[in-house]
Amino acid sequence: MKEYIPIPGSTKEKILTSAFDTFTKQRFEETNINDIAKKANVTTGAIYHHFGSKSKLLDIIKREVEQRIVDRMEGVIDLFETPLEKVEAALKTGLDFVIKKKMSYLFIDAQGLEANKVYMLVEELCGETGIKGLESMIYSAWISIIDSITNGKLTTEDGKKLISWLIKKN
């Protein structure tokens, strides 16, 4: 069992549930550890005891969410043959999930791609295309699309059209 998977009803579960709810509603820098503690009905000391810091708490939540997204992306790519079709389908599937589950702030605020499971899958898929650097451009565009949808500048359908346009340009 992974150490961050909490026992139902435990303090750790209450903290993770509260933090997930908070991190999906507001940006990391706007999130106050006291608010998470209050919502979870625990002390801030309990949060630091179990997770060490606000950023470590976010990392645990992000890893779980990334795995959920990657699972969906991997499920859809088997339905397509060409690498670019796979990339397009995966990104649209991931976009749908992030927006419908209101998880956009978890990606907009993301730093460092080396351990990001979604980026690693995009990198693997783009590597099959033979187009050098495609993964960075496509992933950055995907994050920008999520940000624009979250801020009301695009609809989800507009975002999917942009993904299709980007893929067709390659």
Coordinates of C-alpha atoms in Angstrom, one line a residue:
M1 CA 0.0 0.0 0.0
K2 CA 1.3 3.4 -0.9
E3 CA 2.1 5.5 2.2
Y4 CA -0.1 8.4 1.1
I5 CA -3.2 6.3 0.7
P6 CA -5.2 7.1 3.8
I7 CA -7.3 4.8 5.9
P8 CA -11.0 5.8 5.5
G9 CA -12.1 8.2 8.2
S10 CA -8.5 8.9 9.3
T11 CA -7.0 12.3 9.9
K12 CA -4.9 11.9 6.8
E13 CA -8.0 11.2 4.7
K14 CA -9.8 14.3 6.1
I15 CA -6.7 16.4 5.2
L16 CA -6.4 15.0 1.7
T17 CA -10.1 15.5 1.0
S18 CA -10.1 19.0 2.3
A19 CA -6.9 19.9 0.4
F20 CA -8.2 18.4 -2.8
D21 CA -11.4 20.4 -2.5
T22 CA -9.4 23.6 -1.8
F23 CA -6.7 23.1 -4.4
T24 CA -9.3 22.5 -7.1
K25 CA -11.1 25.7 -6.3
Q26 CA -8.2 28.1 -6.0
R27 CA -4.6 28.5 -7.0
F28 CA -1.8 27.2 -4.8
E29 CA -0.5 30.6 -3.8
E30 CA -4.1 31.6 -2.7
T31 CA -4.5 28.5 -0.6
N32 CA -4.0 28.9 3.1
I33 CA -3.0 25.9 5.2
N34 CA -5.2 27.2 8.0
D35 CA -8.2 27.0 5.7
I36 CA -7.4 23.4 4.8
A37 CA -7.0 22.5 8.5
K38 CA -10.3 24.2 9.5
K39 CA -12.2 22.5 6.7
A40 CA -10.7 19.1 7.7
N41 CA -11.4 19.8 11.4
V42 CA -7.7 19.3 12.3
T43 CA -4.8 21.4 13.4
T44 CA -2.2 22.8 11.1
G45 CA 0.3 20.7 13.1
A46 CA -1.5 17.6 11.9
I47 CA -1.1 18.7 8.3
Y48 CA 2.6 19.3 8.8
H49 CA 3.0 16.0 10.7
H50 CA 1.4 13.9 7.9
F51 CA 2.6 15.8 4.9
G52 CA 5.5 18.1 5.9
S53 CA 4.3 21.2 3.9
K54 CA 1.6 22.6 1.7
S55 CA 3.6 21.9 -1.4
K56 CA 4.2 18.2 -0.4
L57 CA 0.4 17.9 0.2
L58 CA -0.2 19.3 -3.3
D59 CA 2.3 16.9 -4.8
I60 CA 0.5 13.9 -3.4
I61 CA -2.8 15.1 -4.7
K62 CA -1.3 15.9 -8.1
R63 CA 0.2 12.5 -8.4
E64 CA -3.2 10.9 -7.8
V65 CA -4.9 13.1 -10.2
E66 CA -2.2 12.7 -12.9
Q67 CA -2.6 8.9 -12.6
R68 CA -6.4 9.2 -13.1
I69 CA -5.8 11.3 -16.2
V70 CA -3.1 9.0 -17.6
D71 CA -5.4 6.0 -17.1
R72 CA -8.1 7.6 -19.2
M73 CA -5.6 8.8 -21.9
E74 CA -4.0 5.3 -22.2
G75 CA -7.5 3.8 -22.5
V76 CA -8.3 6.0 -25.5
I77 CA -5.0 5.8 -27.4
D78 CA -5.5 2.1 -28.2
L79 CA -8.4 3.1 -30.4
F80 CA -6.1 5.0 -32.8
E81 CA -3.3 3.9 -35.2
T82 CA -1.1 6.9 -36.0
P83 CA 1.0 8.6 -33.3
L84 CA -0.6 12.0 -34.0
E85 CA -4.2 10.6 -33.7
K86 CA -3.1 9.0 -30.4
V87 CA -1.8 12.4 -29.1
E88 CA -4.9 14.2 -30.2
A89 CA -7.3 11.7 -28.6
A90 CA -5.2 11.5 -25.4
L91 CA -5.1 15.3 -25.0
K92 CA -8.8 15.7 -25.7
T93 CA -9.7 13.0 -23.2
G94 CA -7.4 14.5 -20.6
L95 CA -8.9 18.0 -21.2
D96 CA -12.4 16.7 -20.8
F97 CA -11.5 15.0 -17.5
V98 CA -9.6 18.0 -16.0
I99 CA -12.4 20.4 -16.9
K100 CA -15.4 18.2 -15.9
K101 CA -13.8 17.3 -12.6
K102 CA -12.8 20.9 -12.0
M103 CA -9.1 20.1 -11.6
S104 CA -7.6 22.8 -13.7
Y105 CA -5.7 24.7 -10.9
L106 CA -3.7 21.5 -10.2
F107 CA -2.2 21.9 -13.7
I108 CA -2.1 25.6 -14.2
D109 CA 0.1 26.0 -11.2
A110 CA 2.3 22.9 -12.0
Q111 CA 6.0 23.3 -12.0
G112 CA 8.6 20.8 -13.2
L113 CA 7.7 18.3 -15.9
E114 CA 10.2 15.6 -15.0
A115 CA 7.9 13.7 -12.7
N116 CA 4.6 14.7 -14.3
K117 CA 2.9 11.5 -15.5
V118 CA 0.7 13.3 -18.0
Y119 CA 3.7 15.0 -19.6
M120 CA 5.6 11.7 -19.6
L121 CA 2.8 10.1 -21.6
V122 CA 2.6 13.0 -24.0
E123 CA 6.4 12.8 -24.4
E124 CA 6.2 9.1 -25.2
L125 CA 3.4 9.5 -27.7
C126 CA 5.0 12.5 -29.4
G127 CA 8.3 10.6 -29.6
E128 CA 6.6 8.1 -31.9
T129 CA 5.9 11.0 -34.4
G130 CA 9.6 11.7 -35.0
I131 CA 9.0 15.4 -34.6
K132 CA 11.6 16.7 -32.2
G133 CA 10.4 19.0 -29.4
L134 CA 6.7 18.4 -30.2
E135 CA 5.9 17.2 -26.7
S136 CA 7.0 20.5 -25.0
M137 CA 5.0 22.6 -27.5
I138 CA 1.9 20.3 -27.3
Y139 CA 1.9 20.0 -23.5
S140 CA 2.4 23.8 -23.0
A141 CA -0.5 24.4 -25.4
W142 CA -2.6 21.9 -23.5
I143 CA -2.0 23.7 -20.2
S144 CA -2.7 27.1 -21.8
I145 CA -6.0 25.7 -23.2
I146 CA -6.9 24.5 -19.7
D147 CA -6.1 27.9 -18.3
S148 CA -8.1 29.7 -20.9
I149 CA -11.2 27.5 -20.3
T150 CA -10.8 28.0 -16.6
N151 CA -10.7 31.8 -17.0
G152 CA -13.7 31.8 -19.3
K153 CA -11.8 32.8 -22.5
L154 CA -12.6 29.5 -24.3
T155 CA -15.2 26.8 -24.1
T156 CA -14.2 23.1 -23.8
E157 CA -15.3 22.6 -27.4
D158 CA -13.0 25.6 -28.5
G159 CA -10.2 23.9 -26.6
K160 CA -10.7 20.6 -28.4
K161 CA -10.8 22.4 -31.7
L162 CA -7.5 24.1 -30.9
I163 CA -6.0 20.7 -30.0
S164 CA -7.1 19.3 -33.4
W165 CA -5.7 22.4 -35.2
L166 CA -2.4 22.0 -33.4
I167 CA -2.1 18.3 -34.3
K168 CA -3.1 18.9 -37.9
K169 CA -0.4 21.5 -38.3
N170 CA 2.2 18.9 -37.5

